[in-house]
Amino acid sequence: MTNFTVRTDKRTEFVKITSLVAKCLSKSSVQEGIAVVFCPHTTAGITINENADPHVLSDMVMKTSELIEHRDPRYQHGEGNSDSHLKSTLTGASETVIIKEGRLQLGTWQGIYLAEFDGPRTRCVYVKIIKG
Amino acid sequence: MTNFTVRTDKRTEFVKITSLVAKCLSKSSVQEGIAVVFCPHTTAGITINENADPHVLSDMVMKTSELIEHRDPRYQHGEGNSDSHLKSTLTGASETVIIKEGRLQLGTWQGIYLAEFDGPRTRCVYVKIIKG
Amino acid sequence: MTNFTVRTDKRTEFVKITSLVAKCLSKSSVQEGIAVVFCPHTTAGITINENADPHVLSDMVMKTSELIEHRDPRYQHGEGNSDSHLKSTLTGASETVIIKEGRLQLGTWQGIYLAEFDGPRTRCVYVKIIKG
């Protein structure tokens, strides 16, 4: 298993980590298999989405924040980030990408993202390459 | 890695692909392991849900479309499908199914679906079988 | 593949299964690889989230139930649990956890949960350990 850290700048944002995952793959020299990208935090997640227009990401931030609002007087958790925990569960803690001929098999428009829901923070990402 | 294509007919729909994934498994002759089903598109996803009553799927389409509306004047992405991108992230780009005795270990009522959120289109699905 | 059952007590709740998954790993004697935790039901799912403050879980239950309401006269599925199916798709049927030195590589605050959306019921969970 390898890992790397990511610095986030906002409370909610999507930070592209495709090249960092690709570097982990490259170091492993595995040609065929899968890469599991895992986020060990409970107020962030891993997702795969648009790698070109940054407006897709800002629209997703806007809509997610509207759907699950930050402040709700009924929340009982004392840290004020219950919304972040729910967004983490809806996004998911990991993504699995197929490896072929030594490369991540992403679609043309796909990038891998750390989804930050309670930043800014320094986050860790685990990557495990399975040969097969 | 193998792949197949799926034709979708509506803007939002769930298209059953269980038998197409089972065919990929069958060709591999793998008896024990996992199957990673991956969608290389940013406005679609892979999910596992009810394989019997089509009303479950139409209810999910109705509710998802209501939660994350297609049109919102605040969306900045110019293609008019920001909702599709967010639905893709919430559904997830992949699912992993366990293989035992050469068969996908799905529950009685589970089917594997391509979740289309910006159709109609021709979509591609990647399948990777890992022996283990 | 191994499996275990979980008894749920409420319609919607998150039941911690980390130690049950760890037991499956322990029996396998695998030191390096991944663990796929899979839910073979269409009105439940698997998620990873906060393992300490139970208010995080009750806040997630409250907000999820508000977002996707149980009763909606437009639902056509006759069993009255269309909301449970949608929550299952948004949560996801599985999670994949990395194994290192014989241990699940979860973050400090992470636990693995069966997410029940149509209980109380007895649920089954499949676990597959892949060495690699």
mmCIF file of C-alpha atoms in Angstrom:
data_model
loop_
_atom_site.group_PDB
_atom_site.id
_atom_site.type_symbol
_atom_site.label_atom_id
_atom_site.label_comp_id
_atom_site.label_asym_id
_atom_site.label_seq_id
_atom_site.Cartn_x
_atom_site.Cartn_y
_atom_site.Cartn_z
ATOM 1 C CA MET A 1 0.000 0.000 0.000
ATOM 2 C CA THR A 2 1.188 3.515 -0.770
ATOM 3 C CA ASN A 3 -0.296 6.831 0.299
ATOM 4 C CA PHE A 4 -0.038 10.557 -0.286
ATOM 5 C CA THR A 5 -1.413 13.716 1.292
ATOM 6 C CA VAL A 6 -3.588 16.442 -0.231
ATOM 7 C CA ARG A 7 -4.053 19.977 1.067
ATOM 8 C CA THR A 8 -7.587 21.350 0.673
ATOM 9 C CA ASP A 9 -8.431 25.075 0.679
ATOM 10 C CA LYS A 10 -12.191 25.303 1.162
ATOM 11 C CA ARG A 11 -14.903 23.721 3.304
ATOM 12 C CA THR A 12 -16.333 21.867 0.274
ATOM 13 C CA GLU A 13 -14.336 21.173 -2.878
ATOM 14 C CA PHE A 14 -13.167 18.478 -5.276
ATOM 15 C CA VAL A 15 -9.375 18.184 -5.568
ATOM 16 C CA LYS A 16 -8.040 16.273 -8.582
ATOM 17 C CA ILE A 17 -5.686 13.430 -7.605
ATOM 18 C CA THR A 18 -5.503 11.467 -10.882
ATOM 19 C CA SER A 19 -1.794 12.106 -11.443
ATOM 20 C CA LEU A 20 -0.943 11.200 -7.832
ATOM 21 C CA VAL A 21 -2.776 7.875 -8.209
ATOM 22 C CA ALA A 22 -1.072 7.301 -11.581
ATOM 23 C CA LYS A 23 2.300 7.843 -9.888
ATOM 24 C CA CYS A 24 1.487 5.112 -7.327
ATOM 25 C CA LEU A 25 0.603 2.779 -10.192
ATOM 26 C CA SER A 26 3.768 3.650 -12.065
ATOM 27 C CA LYS A 27 5.959 2.857 -9.016
ATOM 28 C CA SER A 28 4.305 -0.562 -8.671
ATOM 29 C CA SER A 29 5.162 -1.636 -12.251
ATOM 30 C CA VAL A 30 1.869 -3.567 -12.364
ATOM 31 C CA GLN A 31 0.540 -3.917 -15.923
ATOM 32 C CA GLU A 32 -2.850 -5.587 -15.369
ATOM 33 C CA GLY A 33 -5.116 -5.404 -12.311
ATOM 34 C CA ILE A 34 -7.050 -2.863 -10.249
ATOM 35 C CA ALA A 35 -6.212 0.208 -8.173
ATOM 36 C CA VAL A 36 -8.234 0.804 -5.000
ATOM 37 C CA VAL A 37 -8.205 4.485 -3.976
ATOM 38 C CA PHE A 38 -9.339 4.861 -0.346
ATOM 39 C CA CYS A 39 -10.003 7.887 1.860
ATOM 40 C CA PRO A 40 -9.390 7.214 5.588
ATOM 41 C CA HIS A 41 -11.489 10.208 6.725
ATOM 42 C CA THR A 42 -15.175 10.372 7.701
ATOM 43 C CA THR A 43 -15.924 13.865 6.349
ATOM 44 C CA ALA A 44 -14.372 13.405 2.893
ATOM 45 C CA GLY A 45 -14.603 10.804 0.125
ATOM 46 C CA ILE A 46 -13.296 9.653 -3.253
ATOM 47 C CA THR A 47 -15.203 10.223 -6.482
ATOM 48 C CA ILE A 48 -14.648 10.087 -10.234
ATOM 49 C CA ASN A 49 -16.051 12.900 -12.374
ATOM 50 C CA GLU A 50 -15.437 15.577 -15.041
ATOM 51 C CA ASN A 51 -11.766 16.500 -15.528
ATOM 52 C CA ALA A 52 -12.214 19.449 -17.907
ATOM 53 C CA ASP A 53 -14.731 22.209 -17.039
ATOM 54 C CA PRO A 54 -14.251 23.431 -13.414
ATOM 55 C CA HIS A 55 -17.869 24.690 -13.472
ATOM 56 C CA VAL A 56 -19.058 21.074 -13.209
ATOM 57 C CA LEU A 57 -17.236 20.824 -9.892
ATOM 58 C CA SER A 58 -18.492 24.180 -8.572
ATOM 59 C CA ASP A 59 -22.061 23.275 -9.621
ATOM 60 C CA MET A 60 -21.735 19.989 -7.722
ATOM 61 C CA VAL A 61 -20.449 21.836 -4.646
ATOM 62 C CA MET A 62 -23.346 24.326 -4.845
ATOM 63 C CA LYS A 63 -26.043 21.671 -5.239
ATOM 64 C CA THR A 64 -24.634 19.297 -2.612
ATOM 65 C CA SER A 65 -24.430 22.135 -0.073
ATOM 66 C CA GLU A 66 -28.044 23.055 -0.842
ATOM 67 C CA LEU A 67 -29.344 19.485 -0.545
ATOM 68 C CA ILE A 68 -27.623 18.776 2.767
ATOM 69 C CA GLU A 69 -27.274 22.082 4.552
ATOM 70 C CA HIS A 70 -24.382 22.818 6.891
ATOM 71 C CA ARG A 71 -26.519 24.212 9.706
ATOM 72 C CA ASP A 72 -29.669 22.539 10.986
ATOM 73 C CA PRO A 73 -30.781 23.149 14.590
ATOM 74 C CA ARG A 74 -31.857 19.502 14.836
ATOM 75 C CA TYR A 75 -28.315 18.134 14.359
ATOM 76 C CA GLN A 76 -27.139 16.675 17.701
ATOM 77 C CA HIS A 77 -23.467 16.031 16.865
ATOM 78 C CA GLY A 78 -21.477 18.742 18.608
ATOM 79 C CA GLU A 79 -18.792 19.377 15.976
ATOM 80 C CA GLY A 80 -21.128 21.105 13.512
ATOM 81 C CA ASN A 81 -20.206 18.823 10.623
ATOM 82 C CA SER A 82 -22.988 16.252 10.495
ATOM 83 C CA ASP A 83 -23.641 17.375 6.909
ATOM 84 C CA SER A 84 -20.020 16.493 6.022
ATOM 85 C CA HIS A 85 -20.432 12.966 7.391
ATOM 86 C CA LEU A 86 -23.588 12.377 5.335
ATOM 87 C CA LYS A 87 -21.952 13.760 2.164
ATOM 88 C CA SER A 88 -19.030 11.388 2.804
ATOM 89 C CA THR A 89 -21.374 8.382 2.984
ATOM 90 C CA LEU A 90 -23.232 9.436 -0.184
ATOM 91 C CA THR A 91 -19.973 9.930 -2.102
ATOM 92 C CA GLY A 92 -18.284 6.806 -0.741
ATOM 93 C CA ALA A 93 -14.906 6.185 0.869
ATOM 94 C CA SER A 94 -13.305 4.575 -2.163
ATOM 95 C CA GLU A 95 -13.261 4.011 -5.911
ATOM 96 C CA THR A 96 -11.773 1.071 -7.808
ATOM 97 C CA VAL A 97 -10.143 1.710 -11.196
ATOM 98 C CA ILE A 98 -9.132 -0.983 -13.690
ATOM 99 C CA ILE A 99 -5.477 -1.166 -14.847
ATOM 100 C CA LYS A 100 -4.600 -2.284 -18.397
ATOM 101 C CA GLU A 101 -1.152 -2.179 -20.011
ATOM 102 C CA GLY A 102 0.159 -0.278 -16.991
ATOM 103 C CA ARG A 103 -2.423 2.519 -17.221
ATOM 104 C CA LEU A 104 -5.557 3.540 -15.304
ATOM 105 C CA GLN A 105 -8.554 2.817 -17.542
ATOM 106 C CA LEU A 106 -10.464 6.057 -17.057
ATOM 107 C CA GLY A 107 -12.842 7.495 -19.650
ATOM 108 C CA THR A 108 -11.774 10.547 -21.680
ATOM 109 C CA TRP A 109 -13.497 13.006 -19.369
ATOM 110 C CA GLN A 110 -12.894 11.225 -16.062
ATOM 111 C CA GLY A 111 -10.606 12.383 -13.286
ATOM 112 C CA ILE A 112 -10.206 10.952 -9.765
ATOM 113 C CA TYR A 113 -11.033 13.407 -6.969
ATOM 114 C CA LEU A 114 -10.705 13.730 -3.238
ATOM 115 C CA ALA A 115 -14.099 15.142 -2.233
ATOM 116 C CA GLU A 116 -13.533 17.484 0.717
ATOM 117 C CA PHE A 117 -16.633 18.174 2.833
ATOM 118 C CA ASP A 118 -15.119 19.703 5.988
ATOM 119 C CA GLY A 119 -11.977 21.593 4.967
ATOM 120 C CA PRO A 120 -9.639 23.212 4.782
ATOM 121 C CA ARG A 121 -7.492 20.321 6.012
ATOM 122 C CA THR A 122 -4.595 18.097 5.085
ATOM 123 C CA ARG A 123 -6.040 14.785 3.938
ATOM 124 C CA CYS A 124 -4.453 11.393 3.359
ATOM 125 C CA VAL A 125 -5.275 9.015 0.480
ATOM 126 C CA TYR A 126 -4.385 5.309 0.437
ATOM 127 C CA VAL A 127 -3.751 3.475 -2.850
ATOM 128 C CA LYS A 128 -3.525 -0.307 -3.170
ATOM 129 C CA ILE A 129 -2.583 -1.915 -6.480
ATOM 130 C CA ILE A 130 -3.786 -5.496 -6.968
ATOM 131 C CA LYS A 131 -2.199 -7.487 -9.807
ATOM 132 C CA GLY A 132 -4.471 -9.857 -11.676
ATOM 133 C CA MET B 1 -10.355 -6.406 -19.177
ATOM 134 C CA THR B 2 -13.443 -6.868 -21.322
ATOM 135 C CA ASN B 3 -16.131 -4.351 -22.207
ATOM 136 C CA PHE B 4 -19.539 -4.046 -23.822
ATOM 137 C CA THR B 5 -21.834 -1.252 -24.961
ATOM 138 C CA VAL B 6 -25.358 -0.399 -23.842
ATOM 139 C CA ARG B 7 -27.894 1.735 -25.709
ATOM 140 C CA THR B 8 -30.062 3.906 -23.468
ATOM 141 C CA ASP B 9 -33.428 5.344 -24.525
ATOM 142 C CA LYS B 10 -34.268 8.061 -22.000
ATOM 143 C CA ARG B 11 -32.540 10.958 -20.232
ATOM 144 C CA THR B 12 -32.694 9.109 -16.893
ATOM 145 C CA GLU B 13 -33.082 5.348 -16.615
ATOM 146 C CA PHE B 14 -31.624 2.175 -15.136
ATOM 147 C CA VAL B 15 -30.636 -0.442 -17.735
ATOM 148 C CA LYS B 16 -30.093 -3.987 -16.463
ATOM 149 C CA ILE B 17 -26.676 -5.395 -17.410
ATOM 150 C CA THR B 18 -26.464 -8.443 -15.113
ATOM 151 C CA SER B 19 -26.426 -10.974 -17.948
ATOM 152 C CA LEU B 20 -23.777 -9.008 -19.887
ATOM 153 C CA VAL B 21 -21.517 -8.963 -16.808
ATOM 154 C CA ALA B 22 -22.206 -12.689 -16.235
ATOM 155 C CA LYS B 23 -21.113 -13.343 -19.840
ATOM 156 C CA CYS B 24 -17.769 -11.593 -19.182
ATOM 157 C CA LEU B 25 -17.295 -13.774 -16.117
ATOM 158 C CA SER B 26 -18.195 -16.903 -18.011
ATOM 159 C CA LYS B 27 -15.603 -16.153 -20.746
ATOM 160 C CA SER B 28 -12.897 -15.704 -18.086
ATOM 161 C CA SER B 29 -13.436 -19.186 -16.588
ATOM 162 C CA VAL B 30 -12.591 -17.723 -13.169
ATOM 163 C CA GLN B 31 -14.246 -19.667 -10.325
ATOM 164 C CA GLU B 32 -13.326 -17.573 -7.249
ATOM 165 C CA GLY B 33 -12.581 -13.837 -7.067
ATOM 166 C CA ILE B 34 -14.245 -10.496 -7.732
ATOM 167 C CA ALA B 35 -15.728 -8.692 -10.736
ATOM 168 C CA VAL B 36 -15.227 -4.927 -10.979
ATOM 169 C CA VAL B 37 -17.901 -3.287 -13.154
ATOM 170 C CA PHE B 38 -16.795 0.226 -14.169
ATOM 171 C CA CYS B 39 -18.535 3.020 -16.077
ATOM 172 C CA PRO B 40 -16.087 5.281 -17.982
ATOM 173 C CA HIS B 41 -18.607 8.156 -18.285
ATOM 174 C CA THR B 42 -19.139 11.199 -16.037
ATOM 175 C CA THR B 43 -22.918 11.475 -16.428
ATOM 176 C CA ALA B 44 -23.775 7.817 -15.758
ATOM 177 C CA GLY B 45 -22.871 5.246 -13.103
ATOM 178 C CA ILE B 46 -23.151 1.628 -11.975
ATOM 179 C CA THR B 47 -25.584 0.511 -9.280
ATOM 180 C CA ILE B 48 -27.076 -2.683 -7.883
ATOM 181 C CA ASN B 49 -30.784 -2.735 -7.077
ATOM 182 C CA GLU B 50 -34.168 -4.468 -7.509
ATOM 183 C CA ASN B 51 -34.358 -6.851 -10.473
ATOM 184 C CA ALA B 52 -38.080 -7.656 -10.361
ATOM 185 C CA ASP B 53 -40.617 -4.793 -10.130
ATOM 186 C CA PRO B 54 -39.898 -2.069 -12.737
ATOM 187 C CA HIS B 55 -41.822 0.407 -10.542
ATOM 188 C CA VAL B 56 -38.873 0.457 -8.125
ATOM 189 C CA LEU B 57 -36.696 1.775 -10.951
ATOM 190 C CA SER B 58 -39.247 4.342 -12.142
ATOM 191 C CA ASP B 59 -39.779 5.534 -8.550
ATOM 192 C CA MET B 60 -36.007 5.970 -8.183
ATOM 193 C CA VAL B 61 -35.885 7.928 -11.456
ATOM 194 C CA MET B 62 -38.765 10.170 -10.291
ATOM 195 C CA LYS B 63 -37.278 10.891 -6.873
ATOM 196 C CA THR B 64 -33.707 11.411 -8.087
ATOM 197 C CA SER B 65 -34.917 13.882 -10.729
ATOM 198 C CA GLU B 66 -36.893 15.751 -8.077
ATOM 199 C CA LEU B 67 -33.985 15.914 -5.587
ATOM 200 C CA ILE B 68 -31.451 17.156 -8.131
ATOM 201 C CA GLU B 69 -33.371 19.105 -10.727
ATOM 202 C CA HIS B 70 -32.281 19.249 -14.352
ATOM 203 C CA ARG B 71 -32.638 23.023 -14.708
ATOM 204 C CA ASP B 72 -31.327 25.519 -12.147
ATOM 205 C CA PRO B 73 -30.465 29.058 -13.291
ATOM 206 C CA ARG B 74 -27.450 29.013 -10.946
ATOM 207 C CA TYR B 75 -25.707 26.158 -12.771
ATOM 208 C CA GLN B 76 -22.645 27.594 -14.567
ATOM 209 C CA HIS B 77 -21.639 24.558 -16.652
ATOM 210 C CA GLY B 78 -22.684 25.295 -20.221
ATOM 211 C CA GLU B 79 -23.848 21.831 -21.295
ATOM 212 C CA GLY B 80 -26.988 21.813 -19.157
ATOM 213 C CA ASN B 81 -26.162 18.531 -17.456
ATOM 214 C CA SER B 82 -24.657 19.516 -14.105
ATOM 215 C CA ASP B 83 -27.425 17.496 -12.442
ATOM 216 C CA SER B 84 -26.266 14.396 -14.364
ATOM 217 C CA HIS B 85 -22.694 14.820 -13.096
ATOM 218 C CA LEU B 86 -23.850 15.069 -9.481
ATOM 219 C CA LYS B 87 -26.133 12.029 -9.854
ATOM 220 C CA SER B 88 -23.150 10.119 -11.273
ATOM 221 C CA THR B 89 -21.017 10.970 -8.223
ATOM 222 C CA LEU B 90 -23.803 9.995 -5.803
ATOM 223 C CA THR B 91 -24.374 6.664 -7.597
ATOM 224 C CA GLY B 92 -20.685 5.896 -8.095
ATOM 225 C CA ALA B 93 -18.645 4.875 -11.126
ATOM 226 C CA SER B 94 -18.305 1.215 -10.180
ATOM 227 C CA GLU B 95 -19.539 -1.760 -8.200
ATOM 228 C CA THR B 96 -17.560 -4.816 -7.097
ATOM 229 C CA VAL B 97 -19.302 -8.200 -7.022
ATOM 230 C CA ILE B 98 -17.920 -11.351 -5.382
ATOM 231 C CA ILE B 99 -17.470 -14.497 -7.522
ATOM 232 C CA LYS B 100 -17.955 -17.972 -6.017
ATOM 233 C CA GLU B 101 -17.998 -21.275 -7.921
ATOM 234 C CA GLY B 102 -17.933 -19.353 -11.186
ATOM 235 C CA ARG B 103 -21.027 -17.260 -10.396
ATOM 236 C CA LEU B 104 -21.736 -13.656 -9.391
ATOM 237 C CA GLN B 105 -22.832 -13.687 -5.735
ATOM 238 C CA LEU B 106 -25.817 -11.350 -6.007
ATOM 239 C CA GLY B 107 -28.792 -11.465 -3.641
ATOM 240 C CA THR B 108 -32.088 -12.925 -4.862
ATOM 241 C CA TRP B 109 -33.534 -9.535 -5.776
ATOM 242 C CA GLN B 110 -30.339 -7.844 -6.982
ATOM 243 C CA GLY B 111 -29.526 -6.900 -10.547
ATOM 244 C CA ILE B 112 -26.576 -4.842 -11.846
ATOM 245 C CA TYR B 113 -27.582 -1.641 -13.646
ATOM 246 C CA LEU B 114 -26.049 1.046 -15.798
ATOM 247 C CA ALA B 115 -27.581 4.229 -14.343
ATOM 248 C CA GLU B 116 -28.089 6.672 -17.220
ATOM 249 C CA PHE B 117 -28.419 10.320 -16.184
ATOM 250 C CA ASP B 118 -27.910 12.129 -19.512
ATOM 251 C CA GLY B 119 -29.278 9.897 -22.264
ATOM 252 C CA PRO B 120 -30.223 8.719 -24.690
ATOM 253 C CA ARG B 121 -26.695 7.640 -25.571
ATOM 254 C CA THR B 122 -24.547 4.624 -26.332
ATOM 255 C CA ARG B 123 -22.577 3.845 -23.175
ATOM 256 C CA CYS B 124 -19.575 1.611 -22.573
ATOM 257 C CA VAL B 125 -19.058 -0.630 -19.512
ATOM 258 C CA TYR B 126 -15.681 -2.111 -18.482
ATOM 259 C CA VAL B 127 -15.494 -5.412 -16.590
ATOM 260 C CA LYS B 128 -12.363 -6.707 -14.883
ATOM 261 C CA ILE B 129 -12.289 -10.158 -13.309
ATOM 262 C CA ILE B 130 -9.729 -10.665 -10.538
ATOM 263 C CA LYS B 131 -8.975 -14.262 -9.510
ATOM 264 C CA GLY B 132 -8.333 -14.833 -5.825
ATOM 265 C CA MET C 1 -16.086 -16.049 0.583
ATOM 266 C CA THR C 2 -17.385 -15.855 4.130
ATOM 267 C CA ASN C 3 -20.562 -14.264 5.459
ATOM 268 C CA PHE C 4 -22.342 -13.315 8.645
ATOM 269 C CA THR C 5 -25.788 -12.084 9.643
ATOM 270 C CA VAL C 6 -26.805 -8.881 11.392
ATOM 271 C CA ARG C 7 -30.057 -8.209 13.230
ATOM 272 C CA THR C 8 -31.398 -4.652 12.809
ATOM 273 C CA ASP C 9 -33.887 -3.029 15.210
ATOM 274 C CA LYS C 10 -35.254 0.032 13.414
ATOM 275 C CA ARG C 11 -36.511 1.000 9.963
ATOM 276 C CA THR C 12 -33.423 3.151 9.353
ATOM 277 C CA GLU C 13 -30.163 2.692 11.233
ATOM 278 C CA PHE C 14 -26.424 2.132 10.865
ATOM 279 C CA VAL C 15 -25.144 -1.058 12.533
ATOM 280 C CA LYS C 16 -21.395 -1.296 13.133
ATOM 281 C CA ILE C 17 -19.853 -4.449 11.628
ATOM 282 C CA THR C 18 -16.133 -3.599 11.782
ATOM 283 C CA SER C 19 -15.241 -6.361 14.242
ATOM 284 C CA LEU C 20 -17.228 -8.955 12.249
ATOM 285 C CA VAL C 21 -15.329 -8.017 9.071
ATOM 286 C CA ALA C 22 -12.035 -8.087 11.015
ATOM 287 C CA LYS C 23 -12.883 -11.609 12.188
ATOM 288 C CA CYS C 24 -13.334 -12.753 8.548
ATOM 289 C CA LEU C 25 -9.933 -11.253 7.727
ATOM 290 C CA SER C 26 -8.325 -12.904 10.737
ATOM 291 C CA LYS C 27 -9.649 -16.352 9.718
ATOM 292 C CA SER C 28 -8.188 -15.926 6.223
ATOM 293 C CA SER C 29 -4.622 -15.306 7.499
ATOM 294 C CA VAL C 30 -4.114 -12.892 4.566
ATOM 295 C CA GLN C 31 -1.508 -10.215 5.371
ATOM 296 C CA GLU C 32 -1.676 -7.961 2.285
ATOM 297 C CA GLY C 33 -4.631 -7.384 -0.060
ATOM 298 C CA ILE C 34 -8.181 -6.052 -0.011
ATOM 299 C CA ALA C 35 -11.462 -6.953 1.711
ATOM 300 C CA VAL C 36 -14.677 -6.524 -0.269
ATOM 301 C CA VAL C 37 -17.707 -6.125 2.028
ATOM 302 C CA PHE C 38 -20.932 -6.711 0.081
ATOM 303 C CA CYS C 39 -24.605 -6.395 1.017
ATOM 304 C CA PRO C 40 -26.869 -8.787 -0.955
ATOM 305 C CA HIS C 41 -30.035 -6.774 -0.209
ATOM 306 C CA THR C 42 -31.723 -4.021 -2.251
ATOM 307 C CA THR C 43 -33.014 -1.927 0.669
ATOM 308 C CA ALA C 44 -29.762 -1.786 2.658
ATOM 309 C CA GLY C 45 -26.131 -0.974 1.896
ATOM 310 C CA ILE C 46 -22.570 -0.827 3.221
ATOM 311 C CA THR C 47 -20.912 2.414 4.290
ATOM 312 C CA ILE C 48 -17.874 3.610 6.212
ATOM 313 C CA ASN C 49 -18.280 6.483 8.683
ATOM 314 C CA GLU C 50 -17.770 7.808 12.235
ATOM 315 C CA ASN C 51 -17.141 5.119 14.848
ATOM 316 C CA ALA C 52 -17.239 7.301 17.976
ATOM 317 C CA ASP C 53 -20.160 9.723 18.486
ATOM 318 C CA PRO C 54 -23.540 7.971 17.920
ATOM 319 C CA HIS C 55 -25.098 11.394 17.223
ATOM 320 C CA VAL C 56 -23.355 11.418 13.835
ATOM 321 C CA LEU C 57 -25.294 8.293 12.921
ATOM 322 C CA SER C 58 -28.632 9.579 14.244
ATOM 323 C CA ASP C 59 -28.104 12.891 12.411
ATOM 324 C CA MET C 60 -27.449 10.956 9.184
ATOM 325 C CA VAL C 61 -30.624 8.899 9.735
ATOM 326 C CA MET C 62 -32.649 12.080 10.352
ATOM 327 C CA LYS C 63 -31.340 13.925 7.298
ATOM 328 C CA THR C 64 -31.553 10.955 4.921
ATOM 329 C CA SER C 65 -35.160 10.314 5.954
ATOM 330 C CA GLU C 66 -35.984 13.960 5.346
ATOM 331 C CA LEU C 67 -34.315 14.083 1.924
ATOM 332 C CA ILE C 68 -35.964 10.919 0.631
ATOM 333 C CA GLU C 69 -39.275 10.636 2.422
ATOM 334 C CA HIS C 70 -40.839 7.275 3.224
ATOM 335 C CA ARG C 71 -44.311 8.158 1.948
ATOM 336 C CA ASP C 72 -44.966 9.871 -1.373
ATOM 337 C CA PRO C 73 -48.327 9.339 -3.097
ATOM 338 C CA ARG C 74 -46.523 9.257 -6.450
ATOM 339 C CA TYR C 75 -44.518 6.108 -5.633
ATOM 340 C CA GLN C 76 -45.880 3.237 -7.744
ATOM 341 C CA HIS C 77 -44.010 0.316 -6.147
ATOM 342 C CA GLY C 78 -46.551 -1.560 -4.017
ATOM 343 C CA GLU C 79 -44.336 -2.488 -1.057
ATOM 344 C CA GLY C 80 -44.059 1.053 0.326
ATOM 345 C CA ASN C 81 -40.263 1.003 0.411
ATOM 346 C CA SER C 82 -39.213 2.850 -2.760
ATOM 347 C CA ASP C 83 -37.338 5.294 -0.526
ATOM 348 C CA SER C 84 -35.310 2.388 0.911
ATOM 349 C CA HIS C 85 -34.280 1.261 -2.575
ATOM 350 C CA LEU C 86 -33.086 4.750 -3.526
ATOM 351 C CA LYS C 87 -31.163 5.129 -0.248
ATOM 352 C CA SER C 88 -29.517 1.765 -0.961
ATOM 353 C CA THR C 89 -28.349 2.946 -4.404
ATOM 354 C CA LEU C 90 -27.023 6.236 -2.983
ATOM 355 C CA THR C 91 -25.127 4.428 -0.201
ATOM 356 C CA GLY C 92 -23.858 1.612 -2.404
ATOM 357 C CA ALA C 93 -23.929 -2.166 -2.067
ATOM 358 C CA SER C 94 -20.277 -2.552 -1.114
ATOM 359 C CA GLU C 95 -17.085 -1.021 0.236
ATOM 360 C CA THR C 96 -13.514 -2.150 -0.385
ATOM 361 C CA VAL C 97 -10.980 -1.850 2.443
ATOM 362 C CA ILE C 98 -7.204 -2.229 2.058
ATOM 363 C CA ILE C 99 -5.384 -4.876 4.154
ATOM 364 C CA LYS C 100 -1.806 -4.299 5.380
ATOM 365 C CA GLU C 101 0.132 -6.488 7.805
ATOM 366 C CA GLY C 102 -3.019 -8.521 8.426
ATOM 367 C CA ARG C 103 -5.142 -5.523 9.451
ATOM 368 C CA LEU C 104 -7.945 -3.464 7.875
ATOM 369 C CA GLN C 105 -6.474 -0.060 7.004
ATOM 370 C CA LEU C 106 -9.274 2.144 8.325
ATOM 371 C CA GLY C 107 -8.760 5.723 9.507
ATOM 372 C CA THR C 108 -8.825 6.470 13.261
ATOM 373 C CA TRP C 109 -12.490 7.502 13.228
ATOM 374 C CA GLN C 110 -13.763 5.046 10.615
ATOM 375 C CA GLY C 111 -16.059 2.095 11.238
ATOM 376 C CA ILE C 112 -17.735 -0.202 8.692
ATOM 377 C CA TYR C 113 -21.541 -0.163 8.842
ATOM 378 C CA LEU C 114 -24.489 -2.052 7.480
ATOM 379 C CA ALA C 115 -26.887 0.736 6.496
ATOM 380 C CA GLU C 116 -30.422 -0.509 7.139
ATOM 381 C CA PHE C 117 -33.152 1.343 5.241
ATOM 382 C CA ASP C 118 -36.141 -1.020 5.606
ATOM 383 C CA GLY C 119 -35.794 -2.779 8.946
ATOM 384 C CA PRO C 120 -36.120 -4.309 11.355
ATOM 385 C CA ARG C 121 -34.803 -7.401 9.579
ATOM 386 C CA THR C 122 -32.079 -10.018 9.678
ATOM 387 C CA ARG C 123 -29.502 -9.057 7.054
ATOM 388 C CA CYS C 124 -26.624 -10.984 5.512
ATOM 389 C CA VAL C 125 -23.182 -9.545 4.695
ATOM 390 C CA TYR C 126 -20.659 -11.202 2.329
ATOM 391 C CA VAL C 127 -16.915 -10.697 2.799
ATOM 392 C CA LYS C 128 -14.296 -11.650 0.218
ATOM 393 C CA ILE C 129 -10.593 -11.355 0.995
ATOM 394 C CA ILE C 130 -8.301 -10.964 -2.024
ATOM 395 C CA LYS C 131 -4.572 -11.523 -1.463
ATOM 396 C CA GLY C 132 -2.229 -9.300 -3.418
#
